[in-house]
Amino acid sequence: MPANTKWILKNGSIIDGVNDEVLENAYIKVENGKISEVQQGEPRETEGFEIIDCTGKHILPGLIDCHVHLVWNGSADPQSVIKNEENDRIALEAYKHALDTLKLGVTTVRDLGAPDRTVLHVRNVIDSGLLEGPTIIASGAPICMTGGHVYYLGYESDGPDEVRKNTRRVLKEGADLVKVMATGGIYTKGEEPGSVQLTIEELSAAKEEALKKNKKVSAHADGIEGIMNCLEVGIDTIEHGIYADRQALEIMKNQGTFLVPTMAVMRQLISSPDIPAFALEKAKQVVGPHFSMLQEAVQIGVKIATGTDCGSPLTPPRYYYDELAIMHEAGMSEMEVIKASTAVAAECLGIEDQRGSISPGKFADLLIVDSNPLNDLNRLRGDKLVMKNGVLVS
């Protein structure tokens, strides 16, 4: 169907991403790629519309992944796959991974680290309409200390002045947000997840420059000292948050800071001896504390947005749905998990006025699933119709 096709999805049960109540026996009108009407009952004025009968089915917003690395393929050691490749090939591979993600029902992703402008170019081509793909919110190259966490993806920076300059650089290149590396991590040799990397002065410089361009800042932050540094300077989203304690989580709740847990990748990292040995040993140490932190964050009421780190070792895009299961296991209800993957995630990305919920004026990013995911989130893994900007995904 052409991009300007008008649709009516009728007789469905709508989970809109915002409200706790399911809108039964309802219809959605889609015109010019956007939702024009959402009502219960039988639609009127149907001439010129293609009809999709959703009897017995549930309709929900397209899902959002707030933490991916599209340049990585989710193999046991994905950086080794691209380390000697030219950027044009890396960009093509990133597009392939983006398309795989869309076909799963994830219609928007936030990419938090890619060499140079590779993913920025992929985003631009998709946004132009030349190629089908998910909406990509991209940080471009992350800001890290020299030799710091995943330095091979980022712009190495030492001292506030270099951080400031490289933050300006990545924003000039077209980044939608800034990604900083506040601590060490798992998938870089010779560092510990709890160790501080960028200093509080360096983090402040990045945050100041982002504010000048009305952009958010996301921080890789595993250890408690690095997490507290991020909270002090007002970083918008904490990625992973492995060793966040109750005090840190309470601050996050009070400040409205988002937590993007990425638990699925941690469990994958300990699932196979094929990943690099240094990463396997570190992952074994953190997977327990990480899950305990997530449980406490749920209990406290921190804003949690779904993110997977897909692309990382042994975590190709299909593991998105494992993240939903882990969030449920940690104490979130099925409805809370869906909200974290739609409206809350959209707020985390700063696109809540465009995507993440089913309401008039929003882009028509929609899933039509055969049975009720509120009874079992695993039903989202099954066959489904995916609509992106009002176009059915083949």
XYZ file of C-alpha atoms in Angstrom:
394
model
C 0.000 0.000 0.000
C 1.250 3.529 -0.748
C 2.352 5.816 2.063
C -0.765 7.982 1.712
C -3.198 5.093 2.272
C -5.992 5.915 4.702
C -6.826 3.186 7.200
C -9.521 2.243 9.633
C -8.608 -0.356 12.246
C -11.960 -1.384 13.683
C -13.480 -3.710 16.300
C -10.231 -3.798 18.265
C -9.265 -3.572 21.922
C -6.947 -0.581 22.304
C -4.138 -0.367 24.846
C -3.200 3.267 24.290
C 0.064 3.384 26.281
C -1.195 5.976 28.768
C -4.428 4.820 30.399
C -4.871 1.697 32.505
C -8.232 0.947 30.917
C -8.474 -0.968 27.651
C -10.766 0.708 25.112
C -12.991 -2.127 23.896
C -14.819 -2.366 20.558
C -12.932 0.650 19.271
C -11.573 1.959 16.003
C -8.614 4.051 14.885
C -8.571 6.208 11.772
C -5.198 6.847 10.130
C -4.695 9.604 7.551
C -1.446 10.979 6.124
C 0.585 8.742 8.371
C -1.004 10.005 11.575
C -3.863 8.982 13.842
C -6.843 11.192 13.108
C -9.535 9.626 15.290
C -9.891 7.117 18.150
C -13.396 6.174 19.224
C -15.531 3.325 20.473
C -18.259 1.874 18.296
C -18.686 1.737 14.546
C -16.735 4.219 12.386
C -18.582 6.670 10.188
C -17.495 8.162 6.872
C -15.492 5.152 5.729
C -15.330 5.946 2.029
C -11.767 6.005 0.744
C -10.388 4.071 3.720
C -8.823 0.617 3.714
C -10.404 -1.433 6.498
C -8.569 -3.795 8.853
C -10.953 -5.837 10.996
C -9.337 -6.261 14.412
C -12.065 -8.404 15.986
C -10.516 -10.409 18.809
C -7.228 -8.524 18.506
C -5.434 -5.925 20.594
C -3.946 -2.715 19.214
C -1.110 -0.944 21.002
C 1.493 1.689 20.171
C 4.636 0.660 18.358
C 7.244 -0.390 20.900
C 10.329 1.666 21.746
C 13.836 0.505 22.662
C 15.676 3.272 24.505
C 19.132 1.676 24.269
C 20.533 -0.049 21.193
C 23.786 -0.198 19.238
C 22.793 -0.661 15.625
C 26.371 -1.033 14.396
C 26.764 -4.248 16.390
C 25.197 -7.527 15.244
C 24.575 -9.217 18.590
C 27.191 -11.921 18.034
C 29.480 -13.125 20.819
C 31.992 -10.334 20.119
C 30.322 -7.781 17.844
C 33.034 -5.139 18.038
C 35.507 -7.598 16.528
C 33.182 -7.864 13.516
C 33.360 -4.153 12.658
C 36.724 -3.036 14.015
C 38.458 -3.274 10.628
C 35.504 -2.268 8.460
C 35.013 0.998 6.604
C 32.267 3.290 7.849
C 30.145 2.874 4.725
C 29.871 -0.874 5.313
C 29.218 -0.332 9.024
C 26.340 1.997 8.106
C 24.839 -0.580 5.758
C 25.012 -3.240 8.455
C 23.436 -0.820 10.935
C 20.546 -0.294 8.528
C 20.024 -4.053 8.276
C 19.846 -4.302 12.075
C 17.420 -1.364 12.185
C 15.113 -3.062 9.692
C 15.262 -6.328 11.670
C 14.219 -4.361 14.741
C 11.267 -2.729 12.996
C 9.928 -6.068 11.769
C 9.822 -7.268 15.384
C 7.403 -4.459 16.257
C 9.934 -2.019 17.698
C 9.121 1.113 15.721
C 11.470 3.553 17.490
C 14.991 3.069 18.845
C 17.515 5.252 20.604
C 21.011 4.435 19.430
C 23.563 5.253 22.125
C 26.899 4.808 20.489
C 28.254 4.356 16.981
C 31.526 5.334 15.324
C 31.607 8.749 13.666
C 28.343 9.549 11.849
C 27.429 6.016 10.742
C 24.061 5.746 12.483
C 23.342 9.441 11.988
C 23.460 8.817 8.244
C 21.156 5.792 8.576
C 18.711 7.917 10.576
C 18.763 10.655 7.953
C 18.063 8.272 5.066
C 15.122 6.699 6.906
C 13.772 10.122 7.898
C 13.925 11.228 4.252
C 11.595 8.371 3.276
C 14.143 6.808 0.945
C 14.288 3.615 3.019
C 11.856 1.905 5.374
C 12.969 1.706 8.969
C 12.268 2.604 12.588
C 12.498 6.115 13.927
C 16.075 6.479 15.173
C 17.026 8.874 17.943
C 20.825 8.850 17.836
C 23.657 10.128 19.986
C 26.312 9.612 17.348
C 29.734 8.980 18.858
C 29.692 8.904 22.678
C 31.972 11.101 24.784
C 34.447 9.039 26.794
C 37.807 9.459 28.488
C 40.898 8.354 26.584
C 40.895 4.561 26.659
C 37.565 4.595 28.497
C 34.445 2.509 28.095
C 33.914 1.498 24.427
C 36.422 4.172 23.400
C 36.484 2.553 19.958
C 32.985 3.907 19.295
C 33.502 7.378 20.726
C 35.340 10.677 20.851
C 38.055 10.380 23.489
C 38.140 13.475 25.685
C 40.253 14.471 28.691
C 39.340 17.435 30.844
C 36.282 19.699 30.707
C 37.547 21.662 27.700
C 37.958 18.577 25.492
C 34.596 17.230 26.633
C 33.006 20.573 25.822
C 34.606 20.678 22.373
C 33.611 17.114 21.480
C 30.079 17.642 22.785
C 29.810 20.626 20.467
C 31.271 18.491 17.688
C 28.749 15.669 18.017
C 25.859 18.130 18.219
C 27.145 19.885 15.094
C 27.188 16.485 13.383
C 23.469 16.204 14.060
C 23.161 14.130 17.220
C 19.712 14.066 18.814
C 21.246 13.788 22.292
C 24.636 13.420 23.955
C 25.925 10.112 25.354
C 28.621 10.208 28.040
C 30.568 7.415 29.716
C 30.501 8.126 33.443
C 31.923 4.772 34.580
C 33.627 1.647 33.373
C 31.614 -1.268 32.077
C 31.522 -4.885 31.020
C 32.478 -4.902 27.336
C 35.815 -3.062 27.524
C 38.921 -4.869 28.693
C 40.932 -3.605 31.669
C 38.246 -1.613 33.508
C 35.707 -2.253 36.238
C 31.999 -1.381 36.051
C 32.199 0.449 39.369
C 35.101 2.721 38.429
C 34.576 6.414 37.764
C 35.633 7.609 34.321
C 34.435 11.063 33.224
C 34.733 13.405 36.216
C 31.938 15.532 37.583
C 33.532 18.581 35.940
C 33.634 16.778 32.595
C 30.035 15.624 32.938
C 29.003 19.184 33.785
C 30.661 20.468 30.619
C 28.733 17.981 28.481
C 25.453 18.828 30.189
C 26.004 22.572 29.792
C 26.673 22.240 26.066
C 23.676 19.977 25.532
C 21.411 22.475 27.267
C 22.527 25.173 24.845
C 21.025 23.086 22.046
C 18.002 21.868 24.056
C 19.313 18.302 23.947
C 19.223 15.586 26.582
C 22.209 13.745 28.007
C 22.327 9.996 28.571
C 25.011 8.427 30.748
C 26.469 4.951 30.844
C 26.670 4.710 34.629
C 27.238 1.399 36.429
C 29.033 2.313 39.676
C 27.483 4.305 42.499
C 30.010 7.166 42.530
C 29.561 7.744 38.803
C 25.784 7.510 39.166
C 25.798 10.126 41.937
C 27.995 12.408 39.807
C 25.447 12.130 36.996
C 22.556 12.949 39.290
C 24.389 15.972 40.709
C 24.860 17.544 37.276
C 21.354 16.670 36.063
C 21.977 13.920 33.523
C 18.598 12.991 32.031
C 18.837 9.189 31.733
C 20.924 6.635 33.608
C 21.828 3.622 31.493
C 22.238 0.315 33.346
C 22.488 1.782 36.871
C 23.875 -1.509 38.178
C 25.094 -0.373 41.587
C 22.531 2.369 42.255
C 21.600 2.243 45.939
C 18.384 3.354 47.594
C 19.597 6.928 48.036
C 20.448 7.208 44.342
C 17.121 5.698 43.315
C 15.221 8.084 45.592
C 17.058 11.014 44.009
C 16.202 9.677 40.565
C 12.549 9.479 41.496
C 12.507 12.990 42.968
C 14.382 14.521 40.014
C 12.423 12.624 37.374
C 15.585 10.972 36.073
C 14.911 7.991 33.833
C 16.431 4.576 34.450
C 17.058 2.386 31.396
C 18.005 -0.950 33.007
C 19.148 -3.177 30.074
C 18.918 -6.374 32.115
C 18.557 -8.738 29.149
C 22.098 -8.141 27.934
C 23.530 -8.904 31.375
C 21.800 -12.262 31.458
C 22.945 -12.985 27.939
C 26.523 -12.147 28.855
C 26.610 -14.992 31.381
C 24.807 -17.464 29.125
C 27.692 -18.587 26.943
C 31.467 -19.146 27.153
C 31.791 -17.730 23.633
C 31.941 -14.094 24.704
C 35.330 -12.586 25.617
C 36.516 -14.048 28.932
C 37.060 -10.638 30.552
C 33.435 -9.671 29.866
C 32.068 -13.007 31.088
C 33.801 -12.700 34.463
C 32.592 -9.145 35.038
C 29.047 -10.007 33.983
C 28.892 -12.847 36.505
C 29.688 -10.363 39.259
C 27.040 -7.794 38.341
C 23.987 -9.725 37.175
C 22.695 -10.346 40.717
C 23.163 -6.792 42.039
C 21.738 -5.413 38.798
C 18.464 -7.303 39.170
C 18.195 -6.389 42.859
C 18.632 -2.734 41.898
C 15.843 -3.029 39.334
C 13.508 -4.583 41.890
C 14.175 -1.719 44.285
C 13.715 0.879 41.553
C 10.304 -0.611 40.756
C 9.341 -0.569 44.429
C 10.427 3.058 44.877
C 8.675 4.235 41.709
C 11.602 5.403 39.581
C 10.681 6.244 35.988
C 11.760 3.129 34.087
C 11.995 3.123 30.304
C 12.590 -0.049 28.328
C 16.044 -0.457 26.833
C 17.962 -3.572 25.919
C 21.502 -2.764 24.720
C 20.582 -4.894 21.690
C 23.468 -5.388 19.334
C 25.764 -6.069 22.288
C 27.238 -9.561 22.830
C 24.693 -12.341 22.309
C 21.836 -9.823 22.256
C 20.448 -9.409 18.726
C 17.167 -7.474 18.341
C 14.843 -10.389 19.148
C 15.940 -10.193 22.799
C 13.820 -7.071 23.194
C 11.027 -9.248 24.493
C 13.311 -10.844 27.085
C 13.758 -7.380 28.594
C 9.978 -7.059 28.992
C 9.841 -10.420 30.772
C 12.623 -9.388 33.172
C 10.881 -6.107 33.992
C 7.747 -8.079 34.829
C 9.813 -10.486 36.915
C 11.195 -7.488 38.836
C 7.707 -6.467 39.950
C 6.201 -4.365 37.160
C 2.697 -5.273 36.036
C 2.049 -6.140 32.405
C 0.469 -2.720 31.891
C 3.426 -0.973 33.536
C 5.821 -2.818 31.242
C 3.823 -1.808 28.165
C 3.771 1.824 29.314
C 7.542 1.686 29.939
C 7.913 0.456 26.360
C 5.626 3.075 24.798
C 4.533 6.338 26.451
C 7.183 6.404 29.194
C 9.893 5.496 26.692
C 8.700 8.272 24.382
C 8.954 10.746 27.259
C 12.454 9.466 28.003
C 13.415 10.215 24.397
C 11.630 13.581 24.354
C 9.232 12.565 21.572
C 6.059 12.119 23.618
C 4.267 14.727 21.517
C 4.806 12.595 18.404
C 4.927 8.921 19.371
C 4.427 6.404 22.154
C 0.655 6.496 22.566
C -2.529 6.092 20.562
C -4.213 9.474 20.296
C -5.168 11.888 17.509
C -2.229 13.767 16.069
C 0.376 11.131 16.884
C 2.208 9.249 14.153
C 0.534 5.939 13.366
C 3.102 3.557 14.830
C 0.875 0.630 15.763
C 0.935 -3.073 16.544
C -2.007 -5.414 16.031
C -1.558 -8.599 18.057
C -3.721 -11.708 18.075
C -4.287 -11.966 21.833
C -4.183 -9.880 24.976
C -0.605 -9.077 26.099
C -1.950 -7.997 29.478
C -2.535 -11.684 30.178
C 0.928 -12.712 28.992
C 3.623 -10.363 27.669
C 5.111 -13.237 25.680
C 2.175 -12.874 23.291
C 3.959 -9.818 21.904
C 6.636 -12.138 20.510
C 4.173 -13.817 18.173
C 2.863 -12.886 14.736
C 1.614 -9.351 14.492
C 0.837 -6.583 12.053
C 3.256 -3.674 12.333
C 2.341 -0.217 11.071
C 4.998 2.506 10.841
C 3.918 6.069 10.069
C 0.685 4.695 8.632
C 2.365 2.126 6.367
C 2.180 -1.628 6.965
C 5.628 -3.145 7.390
C 6.232 -6.055 5.036
